[in-house]
Coordinates of C-alpha atoms and ligand atoms in Angstrom, one line a residue:
M529 CA 13.3 -4.3 34.5
T530 CA 14.9 -6.8 32.1
F531 CA 14.1 -7.2 28.4
T532 CA 14.2 -10.4 26.3
R533 CA 17.6 -11.9 26.0
W534 CA 17.5 -12.8 22.3
E535 CA 21.0 -14.4 22.5
D536 CA 19.3 -17.3 24.4
R537 CA 16.5 -17.8 21.8
S538 CA 16.0 -20.2 18.9
V539 CA 13.8 -18.9 16.2
I540 CA 12.3 -20.6 13.1
V541 CA 11.2 -18.4 10.1
T542 CA 9.4 -20.2 7.3
G543 CA 9.7 -18.5 4.0
G544 CA 12.8 -16.7 5.2
T545 CA 14.6 -16.8 1.9
R546 CA 13.0 -13.5 0.7
G547 CA 10.4 -10.9 1.3
I548 CA 8.8 -10.4 4.7
G549 CA 10.3 -13.6 6.1
H550 CA 13.8 -12.5 5.1
G551 CA 13.2 -9.2 6.9
I552 CA 12.0 -11.1 10.0
A553 CA 15.0 -13.4 10.0
E554 CA 17.4 -10.5 9.6
L555 CA 15.9 -8.6 12.5
F556 CA 16.0 -11.6 14.9
A557 CA 19.6 -12.3 13.8
R558 CA 20.6 -8.7 14.5
Q559 CA 19.1 -9.1 18.0
G560 CA 21.4 -12.1 18.5
A561 CA 18.9 -14.9 18.3
A562 CA 19.8 -18.2 16.6
V563 CA 17.7 -18.4 13.4
L564 CA 16.7 -21.3 11.2
L565 CA 15.2 -19.9 8.0
T566 CA 13.5 -22.1 5.4
G567 CA 12.4 -22.1 1.7
R568 CA 11.6 -24.8 -0.8
D569 CA 15.1 -25.1 -2.2
G570 CA 17.7 -26.2 0.4
A571 CA 20.8 -24.8 -1.5
N572 CA 19.1 -21.4 -1.9
A573 CA 18.0 -21.4 1.8
R574 CA 21.6 -22.1 2.9
T575 CA 23.0 -19.4 0.6
V576 CA 20.6 -16.8 1.9
A577 CA 21.4 -17.9 5.5
G578 CA 25.1 -17.6 4.9
E579 CA 24.6 -14.1 3.5
L580 CA 22.5 -13.0 6.4
S581 CA 25.0 -14.4 8.9
R582 CA 27.7 -12.4 7.3
A583 CA 25.6 -9.2 7.1
T584 CA 24.3 -9.3 10.7
G585 CA 27.2 -11.1 12.4
G586 CA 24.5 -13.4 13.7
R587 CA 23.8 -17.2 13.7
V588 CA 21.6 -18.1 10.8
A589 CA 21.1 -21.5 9.3
G590 CA 19.1 -22.4 6.2
M591 CA 17.1 -25.5 5.3
G592 CA 14.9 -26.7 2.4
V593 CA 11.3 -27.3 3.7
D594 CA 8.3 -27.5 1.3
L595 CA 5.3 -26.6 3.5
R596 CA 3.2 -29.0 1.4
D597 CA 5.3 -31.9 2.9
P598 CA 4.3 -32.9 6.5
E599 CA 7.5 -34.9 6.9
A600 CA 9.7 -32.1 5.8
I601 CA 8.0 -29.8 8.4
E602 CA 8.7 -32.3 11.2
G603 CA 12.3 -32.4 10.0
M604 CA 12.4 -28.6 10.3
A605 CA 11.4 -28.7 13.9
A606 CA 13.9 -31.5 14.7
E607 CA 16.7 -29.6 12.9
A608 CA 16.1 -26.4 14.8
A609 CA 16.1 -28.3 18.1
R610 CA 19.3 -30.1 17.1
L611 CA 21.1 -27.0 15.9
H612 CA 20.0 -24.5 18.5
G613 CA 19.0 -26.5 21.5
G614 CA 15.2 -26.0 21.3
I615 CA 12.6 -23.8 19.7
D616 CA 11.5 -20.6 21.4
V617 CA 9.8 -18.8 18.5
L618 CA 8.1 -20.0 15.4
C619 CA 7.3 -17.4 12.7
A620 CA 4.9 -19.2 10.4
N621 CA 5.3 -16.8 7.6
A622 CA 5.7 -18.6 4.2
G623 CA 2.8 -18.0 1.8
I624 CA 1.8 -17.7 -1.8
F625 CA -0.7 -15.3 -3.4
P626 CA -1.4 -16.4 -7.0
E627 CA -4.2 -14.4 -8.7
K628 CA -7.1 -16.5 -10.0
P629 CA -10.7 -15.4 -10.8
L630 CA -13.2 -17.6 -9.1
R631 CA -14.8 -18.6 -12.4
D632 CA -11.5 -20.1 -13.6
M633 CA -10.5 -21.6 -10.2
T634 CA -9.8 -25.3 -10.2
A635 CA -9.7 -27.7 -7.2
D636 CA -5.9 -27.8 -7.6
D637 CA -5.7 -24.0 -7.4
V638 CA -7.6 -24.0 -4.1
D639 CA -5.6 -26.9 -2.7
E640 CA -2.3 -25.3 -3.5
V641 CA -3.1 -22.0 -1.7
L642 CA -4.7 -23.7 1.3
D643 CA -1.9 -26.4 1.5
V644 CA 0.9 -23.8 1.7
N645 CA -0.8 -20.9 3.6
L646 CA -3.1 -22.7 6.0
R647 CA -2.3 -26.4 6.3
G648 CA 1.5 -25.8 6.1
G649 CA 1.3 -23.2 8.9
I650 CA -0.9 -25.4 11.1
L651 CA 1.5 -28.4 10.7
A652 CA 4.5 -26.1 11.4
V653 CA 2.9 -25.1 14.7
R654 CA 2.2 -28.7 15.6
A655 CA 5.7 -29.8 14.8
C656 CA 7.2 -27.2 17.2
L657 CA 4.9 -28.0 20.1
P658 CA 6.9 -30.8 21.8
A659 CA 10.0 -28.6 22.1
M660 CA 7.9 -25.6 23.3
E661 CA 5.9 -27.8 25.8
R662 CA 9.2 -29.2 27.2
A663 CA 10.4 -25.7 27.8
G664 CA 7.1 -24.6 29.2
R665 CA 7.0 -21.5 27.0
G666 CA 6.9 -20.5 23.4
R667 CA 5.9 -17.8 20.9
I668 CA 4.1 -18.5 17.7
V669 CA 3.6 -15.6 15.3
L670 CA 1.7 -16.2 12.0
T671 CA 1.9 -13.9 9.0
S672 CA -1.7 -13.6 7.9
S673 CA -2.9 -10.6 5.9
I674 CA -5.5 -7.8 5.9
T675 CA -6.9 -9.7 2.8
G676 CA -9.4 -12.2 4.2
P677 CA -9.5 -11.2 7.9
A678 CA -10.3 -7.5 7.2
T679 CA -10.8 -6.9 3.4
G680 CA -11.4 -8.7 0.1
Y681 CA -9.8 -8.4 -3.3
A682 CA -11.3 -9.8 -6.5
G683 CA -9.0 -12.5 -7.9
W684 CA -7.7 -13.5 -4.5
S685 CA -10.7 -15.2 -2.9
H686 CA -8.9 -18.5 -2.2
Y687 CA -6.0 -16.5 -0.7
G688 CA -8.4 -14.5 1.5
A689 CA -9.9 -17.7 2.7
S690 CA -6.5 -19.1 3.6
K691 CA -5.6 -15.9 5.5
A692 CA -8.9 -15.7 7.4
G693 CA -8.5 -19.4 8.2
Q694 CA -5.2 -18.7 9.9
V695 CA -7.0 -16.3 12.2
G696 CA -9.6 -18.9 13.0
F697 CA -6.9 -21.4 13.7
L698 CA -4.9 -19.1 16.0
R699 CA -7.9 -18.4 18.3
G700 CA -8.4 -22.1 19.0
A701 CA -4.7 -22.8 19.2
A702 CA -4.1 -19.9 21.6
L703 CA -6.7 -21.4 24.0
E704 CA -5.2 -24.9 23.7
L705 CA -1.6 -23.8 24.2
A706 CA -2.1 -21.2 26.9
P707 CA -1.7 -23.7 29.8
H708 CA 1.8 -24.5 28.4
G709 CA 2.9 -20.9 28.4
I710 CA 2.7 -20.7 24.6
T711 CA 1.2 -17.7 22.9
V712 CA -0.2 -17.6 19.4
N713 CA -0.7 -14.3 17.6
A714 CA -0.7 -13.0 14.0
V715 CA 0.4 -10.0 12.1
L716 CA -1.9 -8.8 9.4
P717 CA 0.3 -6.9 6.9
G718 CA -1.1 -4.5 4.3
N719 CA 0.8 -4.1 1.1
V720 CA 4.5 -4.6 1.7
R721 CA 7.2 -4.1 -0.9
T722 CA 8.5 -7.7 -1.4
E723 CA 9.7 -9.6 -4.4
G724 CA 6.3 -11.4 -4.4
L725 CA 4.4 -8.1 -4.4
V726 CA 6.6 -6.5 -7.1
E727 CA 5.8 -9.4 -9.3
L728 CA 2.1 -8.2 -9.3
G729 CA 3.2 -5.3 -11.5
E730 CA 3.7 -1.5 -11.5
E731 CA 0.0 -0.7 -11.9
Y732 CA -0.9 -2.8 -8.8
L733 CA 1.8 -1.1 -6.8
R734 CA 0.7 2.4 -7.8
G735 CA -2.9 1.8 -7.0
M736 CA -2.1 0.3 -3.6
T737 CA 0.3 3.1 -2.7
A738 CA -2.5 5.7 -3.5
S739 CA -4.9 3.9 -1.1
I740 CA -2.5 3.9 1.9
P741 CA -3.0 6.9 4.2
L742 CA 0.6 7.0 5.3
G743 CA 1.5 7.4 1.6
R744 CA 3.9 4.5 1.0
L745 CA 4.0 0.7 0.8
G746 CA 5.2 -1.1 3.9
E747 CA 8.8 -2.3 4.2
T748 CA 9.7 -5.8 5.4
S749 CA 11.2 -4.2 8.5
D750 CA 7.8 -2.7 9.4
I751 CA 6.4 -6.2 9.7
A752 CA 9.5 -7.6 11.3
H753 CA 9.3 -5.2 14.2
A754 CA 5.7 -6.1 14.9
V755 CA 6.7 -9.8 14.8
L756 CA 9.7 -9.2 17.1
F757 CA 7.4 -7.6 19.7
L758 CA 4.8 -10.4 19.7
A759 CA 7.7 -12.9 20.0
S760 CA 9.3 -11.1 23.0
D761 CA 8.9 -11.7 26.7
E762 CA 7.3 -8.2 26.9
A763 CA 4.3 -9.6 25.0
A764 CA 3.8 -12.4 27.5
F765 CA 0.2 -11.4 28.2
I766 CA -1.0 -11.2 24.6
T767 CA -2.4 -14.3 23.0
G768 CA -5.0 -15.0 20.3
Q769 CA -4.7 -11.6 18.8
T770 CA -4.0 -9.9 15.5
L771 CA -1.9 -6.9 14.9
T772 CA -2.6 -5.0 11.7
V773 CA 0.4 -3.3 10.1
D774 CA -0.9 -1.6 7.0
G775 CA -0.1 2.1 7.1
G776 CA -3.8 2.8 7.8
Q777 CA -4.9 1.1 4.6
T778 CA -8.0 -0.5 6.2
L779 CA -9.2 2.7 7.8
P780 CA -10.9 4.9 5.2
E781 CA -14.6 4.2 4.5
S782 CA -14.1 5.5 0.9
L783 CA -11.6 7.2 -1.3
D784 CA -13.1 10.5 -0.3
A785 CA -12.2 9.7 3.3
L786 CA -8.5 9.9 2.4
A787 CA -6.8 13.2 3.1
P788 CA -5.6 14.6 -0.3
P789 CA -1.9 14.2 -0.8
R790 CA 0.2 17.3 -0.1
P791 CA 0.7 19.1 -3.4
E792 CA 4.3 19.4 -4.5
S793 CA 3.7 23.1 -5.3
L794 CA 3.1 23.7 -1.5
D795 CA 6.5 22.2 -0.7
A796 CA 8.1 24.6 -3.2
L797 CA 6.5 27.5 -1.4
A798 CA 7.5 26.3 2.0
P799 CA 10.5 28.0 3.7
P800 CA 13.7 26.0 3.5
R801 CA 14.1 23.7 6.4
P802 CA 17.0 24.5 8.8
Ligands
NAP35 P1 7.4 -13.7 -1.2 O1 8.3 -12.5 -1.4 O2 6.8 -14.3 -2.4 O3 8.1 -14.8 -0.4 C1 7.5 -16.0 -0.1 C2 8.3 -16.9 0.8 O4 7.6 -18.1 1.1 C3 9.6 -17.3 0.1 O5 10.6 -17.3 1.1 C4 9.3 -18.7 -0.4 O6 10.5 -19.4 -0.3 C5 8.4 -19.2 0.6 N1 7.5 -20.3 0.1 C6 6.7 -20.2 -1.0 N2 6.1 -21.3 -1.2 C7 6.5 -22.2 -0.3 C8 6.3 -23.6 0.0 N3 5.5 -24.4 -0.8 N4 7.0 -24.1 1.0 C9 7.8 -23.4 1.7 N5 8.1 -22.1 1.5 C10 7.4 -21.5 0.5 O7 6.2 -13.3 -0.3 P2 6.0 -12.1 0.8 O8 5.4 -11.0 0.1 O9 7.2 -11.9 1.6 O10 4.9 -12.8 1.7 C11 5.2 -13.5 2.9 C12 4.0 -13.8 3.7 O11 3.3 -12.5 4.0 C13 2.9 -14.6 3.0 O12 2.3 -15.5 4.0 C14 1.9 -13.6 2.5 O13 0.6 -14.1 2.4 C15 2.0 -12.5 3.6 N6 1.6 -11.2 3.2 C16 2.3 -10.5 2.3 C17 1.9 -9.2 1.9 C18 2.7 -8.3 1.0 O14 2.2 -7.2 0.7 N7 3.9 -8.7 0.5 C19 0.7 -8.7 2.5 C20 0.0 -9.4 3.3 C21 0.4 -10.7 3.7 P3 11.2 -20.1 -1.6 O15 10.8 -19.3 -2.8 O16 12.7 -20.1 -1.3 O17 10.6 -21.5 -1.6

């Protein structure tokens, strides 16, 4: 039995400059894949790529690509093919999650979230298709969210719409691309400790942690490992699917359904571990 030879693979990670995308780019680089990571600012993306190359000993390039700009997205696919000889994996990960109550939401607020999260992702997939179709294989992994496909959160209705839209998109795309050996799947992260999440404030983080049965926020590596699997040869028979990675957050029917946290006093009584 042979496993994926990552050294032969070219991977694009949008929104790889920080957060979940950074974790994804790092894991692929550690496996030996050639990675092109993107963010809005080219100089920053190149700096982050240089740091990741040094930290992992891998091949990581960086590029400025604003996902609101269709031409820049085409340029991203062309650059990955030029640098790394093709495109095997697209991780369409970049996204924004500004809070905005529905009552105050403007048309521009809606456009911004849909343009980056939904339209940007769709255009990134389209841009990578010629290279994948030439190769007769490809892996597309979207970073969606539990918010929208599985849950809702007041203040993030436009965000939820964009993330549920990604899942609707992937089902049609998976059918269209299956004859070309291209799979399309998504991870649905719960609450993951990223720069973007930390910006939502201490109170948000505390409330979220309390609602996660496994008792902690997710780490970027938790999501990256799920993405790596869906991008691997071993996942060749999986397409059009979503994989929830949320520490069980979407399981309980109510707060009462959560097992109480283990009191610290019990730990104090427990015999010392060998
Ligand atoms: P983050 O820390 O805020 O990072 C967002 C990334 O997206 C950055 O690399 C940023 O790059 C890039 N980006 C933002 N706007 C962009 C644009 N217009 N064009 C191109 N790139 C852009 O966010 P995160 O928490 O890692 O979230 C990453 C993805 O996971 C998003 O799709 C988010 O919806 C999803 N998600 C996150 C969580 C969570 O708990 N963190 C949960 C569920 C889903 P630059 O700043 O360099 O431009």
